[in-house]
PDB file of C-alpha atoms in Angstrom:
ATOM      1  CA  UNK A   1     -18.251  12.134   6.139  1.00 74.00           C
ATOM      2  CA  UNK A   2     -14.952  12.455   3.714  1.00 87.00           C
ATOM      3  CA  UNK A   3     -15.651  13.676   0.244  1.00 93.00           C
ATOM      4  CA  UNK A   4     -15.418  10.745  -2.390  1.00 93.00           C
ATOM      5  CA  UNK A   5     -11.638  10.366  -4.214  1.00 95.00           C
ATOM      6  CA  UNK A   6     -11.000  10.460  -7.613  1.00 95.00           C
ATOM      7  CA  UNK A   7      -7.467  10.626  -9.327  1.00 95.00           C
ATOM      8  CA  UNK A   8      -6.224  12.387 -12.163  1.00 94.00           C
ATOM      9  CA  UNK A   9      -2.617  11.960 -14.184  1.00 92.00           C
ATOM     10  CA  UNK A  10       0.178  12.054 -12.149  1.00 92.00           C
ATOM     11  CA  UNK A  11       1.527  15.632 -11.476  1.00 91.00           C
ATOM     12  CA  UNK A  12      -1.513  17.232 -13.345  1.00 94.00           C
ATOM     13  CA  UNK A  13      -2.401  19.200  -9.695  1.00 96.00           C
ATOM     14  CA  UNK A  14       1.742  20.489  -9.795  1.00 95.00           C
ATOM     15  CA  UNK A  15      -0.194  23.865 -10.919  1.00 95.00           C
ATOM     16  CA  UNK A  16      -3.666  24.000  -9.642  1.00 96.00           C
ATOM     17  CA  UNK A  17      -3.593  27.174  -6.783  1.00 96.00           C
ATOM     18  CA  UNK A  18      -7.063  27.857  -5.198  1.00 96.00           C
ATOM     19  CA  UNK A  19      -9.610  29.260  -7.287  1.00 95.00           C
ATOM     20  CA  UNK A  20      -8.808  26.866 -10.068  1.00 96.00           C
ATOM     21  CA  UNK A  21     -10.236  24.504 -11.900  1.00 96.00           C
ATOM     22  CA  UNK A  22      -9.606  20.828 -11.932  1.00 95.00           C
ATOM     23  CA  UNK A  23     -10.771  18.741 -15.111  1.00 94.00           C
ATOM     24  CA  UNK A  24     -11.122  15.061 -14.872  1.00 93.00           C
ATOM     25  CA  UNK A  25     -12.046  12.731 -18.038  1.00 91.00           C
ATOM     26  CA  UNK A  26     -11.706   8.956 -19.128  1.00 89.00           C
ATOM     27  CA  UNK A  27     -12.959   6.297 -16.311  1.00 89.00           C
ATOM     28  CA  UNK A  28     -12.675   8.783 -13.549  1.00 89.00           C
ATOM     29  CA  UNK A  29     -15.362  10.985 -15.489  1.00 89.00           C
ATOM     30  CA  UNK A  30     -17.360   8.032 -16.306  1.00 90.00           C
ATOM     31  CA  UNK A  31     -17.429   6.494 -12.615  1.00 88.00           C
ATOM     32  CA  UNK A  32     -18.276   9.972 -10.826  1.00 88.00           C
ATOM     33  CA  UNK A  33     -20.955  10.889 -13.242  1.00 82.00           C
ATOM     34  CA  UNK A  34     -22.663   7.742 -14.147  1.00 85.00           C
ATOM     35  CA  UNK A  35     -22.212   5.379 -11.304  1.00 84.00           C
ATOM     36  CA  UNK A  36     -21.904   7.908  -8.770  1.00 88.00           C
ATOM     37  CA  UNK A  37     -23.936  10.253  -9.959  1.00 90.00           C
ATOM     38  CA  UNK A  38     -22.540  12.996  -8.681  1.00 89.00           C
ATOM     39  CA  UNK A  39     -24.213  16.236  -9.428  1.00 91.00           C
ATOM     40  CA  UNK A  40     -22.902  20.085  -9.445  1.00 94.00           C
ATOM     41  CA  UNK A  41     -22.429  21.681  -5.727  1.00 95.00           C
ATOM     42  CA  UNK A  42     -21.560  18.069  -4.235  1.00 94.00           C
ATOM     43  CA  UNK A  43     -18.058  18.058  -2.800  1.00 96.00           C
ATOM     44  CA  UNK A  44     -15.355  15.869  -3.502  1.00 96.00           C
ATOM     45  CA  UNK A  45     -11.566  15.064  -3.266  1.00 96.00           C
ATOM     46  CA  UNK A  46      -9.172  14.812  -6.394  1.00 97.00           C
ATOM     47  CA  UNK A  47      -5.348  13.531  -5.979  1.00 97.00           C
ATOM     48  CA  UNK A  48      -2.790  12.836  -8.840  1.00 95.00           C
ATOM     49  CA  UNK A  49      -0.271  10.241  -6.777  1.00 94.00           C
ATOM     50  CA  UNK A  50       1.961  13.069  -5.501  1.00 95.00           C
ATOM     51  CA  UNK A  51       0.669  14.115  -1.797  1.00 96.00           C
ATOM     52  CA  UNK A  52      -1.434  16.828  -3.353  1.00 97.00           C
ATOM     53  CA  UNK A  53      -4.994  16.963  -2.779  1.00 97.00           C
ATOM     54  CA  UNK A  54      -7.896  19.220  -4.118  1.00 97.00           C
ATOM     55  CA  UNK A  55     -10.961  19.993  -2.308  1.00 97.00           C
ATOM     56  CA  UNK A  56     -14.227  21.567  -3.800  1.00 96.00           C
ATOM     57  CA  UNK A  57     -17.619  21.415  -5.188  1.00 96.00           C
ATOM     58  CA  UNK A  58     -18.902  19.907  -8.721  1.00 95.00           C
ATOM     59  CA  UNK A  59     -19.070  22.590 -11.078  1.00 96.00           C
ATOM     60  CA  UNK A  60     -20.195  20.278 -14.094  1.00 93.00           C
ATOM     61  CA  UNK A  61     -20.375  16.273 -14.569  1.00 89.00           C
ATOM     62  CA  UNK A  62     -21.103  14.995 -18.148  1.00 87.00           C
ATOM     63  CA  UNK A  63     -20.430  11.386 -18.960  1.00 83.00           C
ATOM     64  CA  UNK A  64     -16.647  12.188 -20.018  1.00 86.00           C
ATOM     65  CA  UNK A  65     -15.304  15.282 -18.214  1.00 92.00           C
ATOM     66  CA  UNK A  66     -15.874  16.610 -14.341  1.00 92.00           C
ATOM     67  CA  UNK A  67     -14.718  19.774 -13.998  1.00 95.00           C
ATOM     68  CA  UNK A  68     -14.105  20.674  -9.725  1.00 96.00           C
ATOM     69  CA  UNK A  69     -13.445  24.328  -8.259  1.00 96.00           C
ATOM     70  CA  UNK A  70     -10.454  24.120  -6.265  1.00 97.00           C
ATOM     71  CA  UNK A  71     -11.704  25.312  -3.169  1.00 97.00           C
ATOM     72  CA  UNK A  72      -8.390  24.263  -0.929  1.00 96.00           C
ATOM     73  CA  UNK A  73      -5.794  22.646  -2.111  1.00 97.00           C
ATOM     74  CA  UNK A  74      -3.150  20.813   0.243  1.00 96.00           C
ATOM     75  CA  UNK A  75      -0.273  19.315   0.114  1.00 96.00           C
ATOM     76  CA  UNK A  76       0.674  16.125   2.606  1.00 94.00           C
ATOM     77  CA  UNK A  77       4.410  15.055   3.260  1.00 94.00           C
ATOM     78  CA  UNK A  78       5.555  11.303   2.919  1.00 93.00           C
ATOM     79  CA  UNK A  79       5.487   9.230   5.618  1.00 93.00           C
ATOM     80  CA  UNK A  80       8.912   8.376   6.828  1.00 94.00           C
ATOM     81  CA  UNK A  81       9.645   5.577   7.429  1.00 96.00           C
ATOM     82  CA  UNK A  82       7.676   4.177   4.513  1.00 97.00           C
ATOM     83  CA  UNK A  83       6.293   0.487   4.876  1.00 98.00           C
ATOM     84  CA  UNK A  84       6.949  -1.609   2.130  1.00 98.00           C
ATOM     85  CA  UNK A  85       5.249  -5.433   2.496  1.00 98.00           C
ATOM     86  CA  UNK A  86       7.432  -8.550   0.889  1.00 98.00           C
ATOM     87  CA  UNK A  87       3.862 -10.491   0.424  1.00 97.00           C
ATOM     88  CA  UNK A  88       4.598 -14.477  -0.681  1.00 96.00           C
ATOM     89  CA  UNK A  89       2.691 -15.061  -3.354  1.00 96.00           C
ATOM     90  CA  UNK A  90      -0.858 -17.631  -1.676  1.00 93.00           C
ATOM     91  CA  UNK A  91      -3.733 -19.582  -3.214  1.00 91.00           C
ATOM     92  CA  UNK A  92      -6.890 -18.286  -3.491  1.00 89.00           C
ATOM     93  CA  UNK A  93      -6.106 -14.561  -3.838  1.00 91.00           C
ATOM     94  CA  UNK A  94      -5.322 -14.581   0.020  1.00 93.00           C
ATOM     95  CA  UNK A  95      -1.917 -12.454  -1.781  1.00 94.00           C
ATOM     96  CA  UNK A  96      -4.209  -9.833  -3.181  1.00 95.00           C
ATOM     97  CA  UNK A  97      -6.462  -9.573  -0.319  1.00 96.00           C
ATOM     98  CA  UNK A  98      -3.798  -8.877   1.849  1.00 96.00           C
ATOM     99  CA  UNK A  99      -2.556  -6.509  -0.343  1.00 96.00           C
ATOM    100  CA  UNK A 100      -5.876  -4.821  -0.379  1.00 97.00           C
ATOM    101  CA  UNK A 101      -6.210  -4.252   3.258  1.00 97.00           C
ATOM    102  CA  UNK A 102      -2.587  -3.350   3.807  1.00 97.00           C
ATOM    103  CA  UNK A 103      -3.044  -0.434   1.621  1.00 97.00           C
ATOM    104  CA  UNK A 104      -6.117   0.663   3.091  1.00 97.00           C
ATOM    105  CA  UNK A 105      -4.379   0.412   6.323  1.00 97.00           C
ATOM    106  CA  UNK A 106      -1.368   2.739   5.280  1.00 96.00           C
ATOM    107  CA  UNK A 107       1.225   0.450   2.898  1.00 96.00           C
ATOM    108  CA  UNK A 108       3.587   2.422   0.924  1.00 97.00           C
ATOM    109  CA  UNK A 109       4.698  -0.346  -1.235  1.00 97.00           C
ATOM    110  CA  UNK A 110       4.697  -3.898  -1.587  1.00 98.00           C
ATOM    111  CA  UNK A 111       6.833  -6.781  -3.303  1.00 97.00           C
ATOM    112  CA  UNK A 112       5.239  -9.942  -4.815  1.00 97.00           C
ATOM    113  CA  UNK A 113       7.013 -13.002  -3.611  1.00 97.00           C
ATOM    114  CA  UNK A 114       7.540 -16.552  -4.991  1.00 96.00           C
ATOM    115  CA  UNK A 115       8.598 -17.895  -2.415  1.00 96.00           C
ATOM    116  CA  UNK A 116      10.454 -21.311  -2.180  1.00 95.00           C
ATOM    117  CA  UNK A 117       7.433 -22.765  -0.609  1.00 94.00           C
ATOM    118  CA  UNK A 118       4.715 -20.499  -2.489  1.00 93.00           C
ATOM    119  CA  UNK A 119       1.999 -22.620  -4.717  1.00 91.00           C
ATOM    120  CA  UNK A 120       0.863 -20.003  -6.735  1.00 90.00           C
ATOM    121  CA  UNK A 121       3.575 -19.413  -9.652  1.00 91.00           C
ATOM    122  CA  UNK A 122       3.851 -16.221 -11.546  1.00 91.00           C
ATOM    123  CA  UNK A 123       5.644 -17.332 -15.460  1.00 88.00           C
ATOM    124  CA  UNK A 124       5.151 -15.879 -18.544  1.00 86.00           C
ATOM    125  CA  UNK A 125       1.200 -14.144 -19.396  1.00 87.00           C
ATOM    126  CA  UNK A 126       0.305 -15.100 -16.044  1.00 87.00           C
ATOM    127  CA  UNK A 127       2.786 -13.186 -14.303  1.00 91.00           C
ATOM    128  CA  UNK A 128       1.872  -9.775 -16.587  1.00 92.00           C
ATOM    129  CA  UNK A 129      -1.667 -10.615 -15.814  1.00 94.00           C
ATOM    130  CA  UNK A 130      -1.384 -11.306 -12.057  1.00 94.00           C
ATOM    131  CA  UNK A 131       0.607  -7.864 -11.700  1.00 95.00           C
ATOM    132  CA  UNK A 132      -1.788  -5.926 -13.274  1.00 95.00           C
ATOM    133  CA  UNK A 133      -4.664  -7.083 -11.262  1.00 95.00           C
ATOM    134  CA  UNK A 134      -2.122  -5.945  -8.375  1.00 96.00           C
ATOM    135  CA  UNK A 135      -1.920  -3.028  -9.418  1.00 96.00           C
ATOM    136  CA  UNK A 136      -5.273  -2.426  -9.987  1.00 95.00           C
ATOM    137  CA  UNK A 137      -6.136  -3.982  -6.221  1.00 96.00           C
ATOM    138  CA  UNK A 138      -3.231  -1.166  -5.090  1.00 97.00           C
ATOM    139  CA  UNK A 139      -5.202   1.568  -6.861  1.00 95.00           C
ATOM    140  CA  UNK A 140      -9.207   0.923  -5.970  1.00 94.00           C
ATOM    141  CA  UNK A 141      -7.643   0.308  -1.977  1.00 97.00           C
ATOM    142  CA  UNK A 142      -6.035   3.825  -2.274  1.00 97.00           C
ATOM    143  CA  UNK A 143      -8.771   5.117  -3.294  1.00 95.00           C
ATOM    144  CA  UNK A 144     -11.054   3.682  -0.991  1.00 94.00           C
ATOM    145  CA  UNK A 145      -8.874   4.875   1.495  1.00 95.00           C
ATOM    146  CA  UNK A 146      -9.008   8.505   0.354  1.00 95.00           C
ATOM    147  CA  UNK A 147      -5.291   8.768  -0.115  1.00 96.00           C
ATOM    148  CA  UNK A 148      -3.349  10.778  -2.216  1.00 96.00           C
ATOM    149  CA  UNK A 149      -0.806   8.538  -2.899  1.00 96.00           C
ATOM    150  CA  UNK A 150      -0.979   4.911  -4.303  1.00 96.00           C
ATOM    151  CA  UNK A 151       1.369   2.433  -3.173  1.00 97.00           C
ATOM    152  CA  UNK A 152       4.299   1.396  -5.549  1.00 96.00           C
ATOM    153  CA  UNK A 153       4.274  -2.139  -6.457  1.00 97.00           C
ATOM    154  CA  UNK A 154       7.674  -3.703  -7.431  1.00 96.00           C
ATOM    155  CA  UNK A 155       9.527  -6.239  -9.008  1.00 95.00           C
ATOM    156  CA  UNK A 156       8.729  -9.430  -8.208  1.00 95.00           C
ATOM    157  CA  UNK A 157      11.197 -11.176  -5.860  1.00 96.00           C
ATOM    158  CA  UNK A 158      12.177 -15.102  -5.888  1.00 94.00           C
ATOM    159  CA  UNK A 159      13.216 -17.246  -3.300  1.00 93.00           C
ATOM    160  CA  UNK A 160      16.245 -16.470  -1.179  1.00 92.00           C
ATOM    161  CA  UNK A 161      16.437 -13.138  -3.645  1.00 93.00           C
ATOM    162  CA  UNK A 162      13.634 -11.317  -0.893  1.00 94.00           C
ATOM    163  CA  UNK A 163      16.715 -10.962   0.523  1.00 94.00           C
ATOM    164  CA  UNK A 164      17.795  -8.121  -1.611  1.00 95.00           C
ATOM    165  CA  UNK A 165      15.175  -5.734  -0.193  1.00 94.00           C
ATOM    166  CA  UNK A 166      17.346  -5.040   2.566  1.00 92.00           C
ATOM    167  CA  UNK A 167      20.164  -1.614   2.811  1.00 91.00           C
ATOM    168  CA  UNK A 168      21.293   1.677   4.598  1.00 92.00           C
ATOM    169  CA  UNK A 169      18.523   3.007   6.372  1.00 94.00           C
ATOM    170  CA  UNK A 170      16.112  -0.157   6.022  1.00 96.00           C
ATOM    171  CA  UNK A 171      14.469  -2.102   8.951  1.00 96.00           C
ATOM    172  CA  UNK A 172      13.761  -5.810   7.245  1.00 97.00           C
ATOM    173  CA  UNK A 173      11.082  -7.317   9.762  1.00 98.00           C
ATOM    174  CA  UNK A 174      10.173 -10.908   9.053  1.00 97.00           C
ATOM    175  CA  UNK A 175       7.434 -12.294  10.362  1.00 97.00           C
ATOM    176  CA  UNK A 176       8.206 -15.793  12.337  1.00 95.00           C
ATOM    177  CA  UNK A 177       6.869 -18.221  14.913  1.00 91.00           C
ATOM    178  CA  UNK A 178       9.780 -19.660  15.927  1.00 91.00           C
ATOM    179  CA  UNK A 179      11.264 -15.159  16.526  1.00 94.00           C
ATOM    180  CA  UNK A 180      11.669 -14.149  20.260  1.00 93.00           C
ATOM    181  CA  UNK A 181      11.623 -10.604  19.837  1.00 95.00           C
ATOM    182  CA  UNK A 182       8.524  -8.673  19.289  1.00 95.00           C
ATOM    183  CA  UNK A 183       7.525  -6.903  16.238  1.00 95.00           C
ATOM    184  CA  UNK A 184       7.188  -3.407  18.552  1.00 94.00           C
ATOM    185  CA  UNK A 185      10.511  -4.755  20.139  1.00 95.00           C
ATOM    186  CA  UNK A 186      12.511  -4.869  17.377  1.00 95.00           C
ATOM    187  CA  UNK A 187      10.807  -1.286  15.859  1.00 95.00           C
ATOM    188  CA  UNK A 188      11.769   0.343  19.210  1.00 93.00           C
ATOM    189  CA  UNK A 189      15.228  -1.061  19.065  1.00 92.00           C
ATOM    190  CA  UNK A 190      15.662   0.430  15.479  1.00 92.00           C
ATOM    191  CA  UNK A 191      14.421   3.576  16.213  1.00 89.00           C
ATOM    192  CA  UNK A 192      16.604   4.382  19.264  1.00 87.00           C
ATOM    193  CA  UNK A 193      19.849   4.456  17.576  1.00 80.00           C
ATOM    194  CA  UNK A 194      21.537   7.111  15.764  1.00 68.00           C
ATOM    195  CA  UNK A 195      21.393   6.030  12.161  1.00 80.00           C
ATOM    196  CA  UNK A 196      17.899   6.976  10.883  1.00 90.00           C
ATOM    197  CA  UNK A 197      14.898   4.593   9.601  1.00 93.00           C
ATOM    198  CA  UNK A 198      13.613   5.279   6.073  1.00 96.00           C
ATOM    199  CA  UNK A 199      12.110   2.513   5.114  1.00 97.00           C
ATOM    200  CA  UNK A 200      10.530  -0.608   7.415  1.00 97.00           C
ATOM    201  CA  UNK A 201       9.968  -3.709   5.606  1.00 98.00           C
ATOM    202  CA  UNK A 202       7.466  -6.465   6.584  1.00 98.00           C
ATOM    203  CA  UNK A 203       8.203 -10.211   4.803  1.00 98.00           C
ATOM    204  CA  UNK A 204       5.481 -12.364   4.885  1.00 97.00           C
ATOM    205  CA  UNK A 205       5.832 -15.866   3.769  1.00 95.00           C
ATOM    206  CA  UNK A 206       3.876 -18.532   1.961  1.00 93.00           C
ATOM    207  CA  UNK A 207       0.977 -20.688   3.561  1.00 89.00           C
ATOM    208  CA  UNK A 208       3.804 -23.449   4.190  1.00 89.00           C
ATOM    209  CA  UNK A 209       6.400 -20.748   6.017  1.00 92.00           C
ATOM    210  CA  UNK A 210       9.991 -19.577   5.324  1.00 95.00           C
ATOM    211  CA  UNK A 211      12.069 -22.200   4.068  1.00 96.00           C
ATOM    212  CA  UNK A 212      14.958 -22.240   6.118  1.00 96.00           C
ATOM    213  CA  UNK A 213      17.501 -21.106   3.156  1.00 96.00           C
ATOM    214  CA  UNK A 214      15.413 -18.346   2.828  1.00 97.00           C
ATOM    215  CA  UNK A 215      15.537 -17.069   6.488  1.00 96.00           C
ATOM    216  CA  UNK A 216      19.359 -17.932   6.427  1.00 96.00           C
ATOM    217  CA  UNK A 217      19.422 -15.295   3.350  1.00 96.00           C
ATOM    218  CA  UNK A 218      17.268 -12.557   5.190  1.00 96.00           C
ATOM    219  CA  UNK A 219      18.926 -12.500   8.398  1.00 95.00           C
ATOM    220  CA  UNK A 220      22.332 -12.817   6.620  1.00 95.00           C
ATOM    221  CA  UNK A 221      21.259  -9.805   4.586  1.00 95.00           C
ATOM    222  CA  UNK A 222      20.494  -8.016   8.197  1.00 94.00           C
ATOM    223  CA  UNK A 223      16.836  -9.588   8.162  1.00 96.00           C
ATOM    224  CA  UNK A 224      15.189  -9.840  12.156  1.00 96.00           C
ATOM    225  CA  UNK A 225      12.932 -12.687  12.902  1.00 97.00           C
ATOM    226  CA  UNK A 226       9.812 -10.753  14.998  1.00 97.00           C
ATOM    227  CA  UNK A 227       6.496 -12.677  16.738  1.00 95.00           C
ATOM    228  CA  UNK A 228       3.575 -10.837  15.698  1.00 92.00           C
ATOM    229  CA  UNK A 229       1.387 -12.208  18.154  1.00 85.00           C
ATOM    230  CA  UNK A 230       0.783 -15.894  19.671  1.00 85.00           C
ATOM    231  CA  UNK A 231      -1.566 -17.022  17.330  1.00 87.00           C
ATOM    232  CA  UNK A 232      -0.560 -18.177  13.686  1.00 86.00           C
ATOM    233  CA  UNK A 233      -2.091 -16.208  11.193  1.00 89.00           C
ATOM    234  CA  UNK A 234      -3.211 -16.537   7.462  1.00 90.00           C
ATOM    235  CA  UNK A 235      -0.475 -15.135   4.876  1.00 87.00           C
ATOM    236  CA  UNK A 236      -4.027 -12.768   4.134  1.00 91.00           C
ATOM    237  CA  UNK A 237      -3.536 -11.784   7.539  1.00 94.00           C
ATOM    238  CA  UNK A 238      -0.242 -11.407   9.056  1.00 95.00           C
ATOM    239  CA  UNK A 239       0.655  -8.646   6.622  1.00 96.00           C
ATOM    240  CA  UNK A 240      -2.293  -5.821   7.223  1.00 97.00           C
ATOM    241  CA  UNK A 241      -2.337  -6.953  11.403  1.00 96.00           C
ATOM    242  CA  UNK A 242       1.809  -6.156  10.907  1.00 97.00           C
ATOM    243  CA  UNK A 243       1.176  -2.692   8.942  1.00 97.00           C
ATOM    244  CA  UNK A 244      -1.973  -1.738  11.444  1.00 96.00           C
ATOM    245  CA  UNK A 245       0.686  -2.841  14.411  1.00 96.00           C
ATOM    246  CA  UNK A 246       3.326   0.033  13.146  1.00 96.00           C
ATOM    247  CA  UNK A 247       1.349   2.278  12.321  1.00 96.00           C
ATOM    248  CA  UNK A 248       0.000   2.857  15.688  1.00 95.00           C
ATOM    249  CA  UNK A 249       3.158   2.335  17.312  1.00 94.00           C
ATOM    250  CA  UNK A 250       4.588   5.275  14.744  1.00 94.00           C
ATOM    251  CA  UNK A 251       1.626   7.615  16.113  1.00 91.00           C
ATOM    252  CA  UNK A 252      -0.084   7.215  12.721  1.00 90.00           C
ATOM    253  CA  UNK A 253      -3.400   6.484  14.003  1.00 84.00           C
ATOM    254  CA  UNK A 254      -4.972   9.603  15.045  1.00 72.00           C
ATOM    255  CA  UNK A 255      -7.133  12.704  14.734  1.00 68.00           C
ATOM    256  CA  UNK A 256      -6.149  14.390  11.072  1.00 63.00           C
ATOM    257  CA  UNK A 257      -4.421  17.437  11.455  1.00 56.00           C
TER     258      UNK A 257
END
């Protein structure tokens, strides 16, 4: 079974060598010793967002510092390409959800998006609000996870803007019905000519589709139309079944080495 996850400030493990001592306090503390109860000699996993991860028994667990002996400490590379999901904002926290299980199933980072055709509006205190409970949906999935990274969320995209999240060395994949090239298709495609893949991006739309100005932006922009499968799938869905999809097909889901 994996040791349990907890985080600590980003870059605070830049100087932690085996043999160390790792000191967690605030919420982290508070959720390992009093809801987890973990005691001294049980093992866990600490990470600090930046591929580093600390492995080690409990020396000490009081209800505002948890101190861990740096038994091994590791450091894992960034996956390249990095997945990034364009996620069209959906009733019912169907957005989040997806969000939720795409980072459990490897996301790297993910967009909001109104979309032309989106219900759900982000303005004003609602937009600061709904971002922050993405970002906290981002960091309890990572953590769940047992990853030592936590996906990036960024700005907020609007209609035919998604667009934008296109570039040099970007693969913009956008999920369609009406597409006649596969998602695994269009990856293979990518990855068999010279210029490299960094990034793969996955654009989801709304629970009434793409508008068509908006498809006529993204495939302007260098945007490919790709059939996931033959069924339709919820906006909660189509994102995590496209990430799980790619990261097999990138060799991702295997054995850790």
């Amino acid at each position: 079974m994996s040791n349990p996850l907890f985080y600590a400030e980003h870059g605070a493990l830049a100087d932690i060598a085996p043999g160390g001592t790792v000191v967690l306090t605030g919420a982290e503390a508070r959720h390992a010793a009093q809801a987890m109860r973990l005691a001294p000699g049980e093992r866990v996993d600490v990470a600090d967002d930046s591929g580093r991860r600390v492995s080690g028994p409990v020396l000490s667990a009081a209800a505002d510092r948890l101190e861990v002996s740096a038994e091994s400490v590791t450091d894992e590379p960034a996956p390249v390409p990095e997945l990034v999901l364009v996620q069209a904002l959906a009733k019912g926290d169907r957005d989040l959800l997806a969000v939720q299980t795409a980072t459990e199933l490897g996301l790297d980072g993910v967009h909001p998006w109104q979309a032309e055709r989106s219900i759900v509006r982000w303005r004003g205190e609602k937009a600061a609000k709904a971002a922050a409970k993405w970002e906290a949906a981002l960091l309890s999935a990572a953590k769940q996870a047992r990853r030592t990274r936590v996906p990036r969320l960024g700005e907020m995209l609007d209609g035919g803007a998604v667009a934008s999240v296109g570039g040099p060395g970007t693969l913009v994949l956008v999920l369609h019905e009406d597409a006649t090239v596969s998602l695994g298709e269009a990856l293979g495609e990518a990855l068999n000519v010279s210029a490299p893949v960094e990034r793969v991006v996955l654009v989801v739309g709304p629970e009434g589709g793409i508008s068509p100005a908006e498809v006529e932006a993204l495939t302007a922009a260098g945007g490919r139309l790709v059939l996931l499968g033959l069924n339709v799938l919820r906006s909660s869905t189509a994102g995590p079944a496209a990430v799980a999809v790619l990261q097999h097909l990138l060799g991702r889901f295997g054995p850790r080495t």
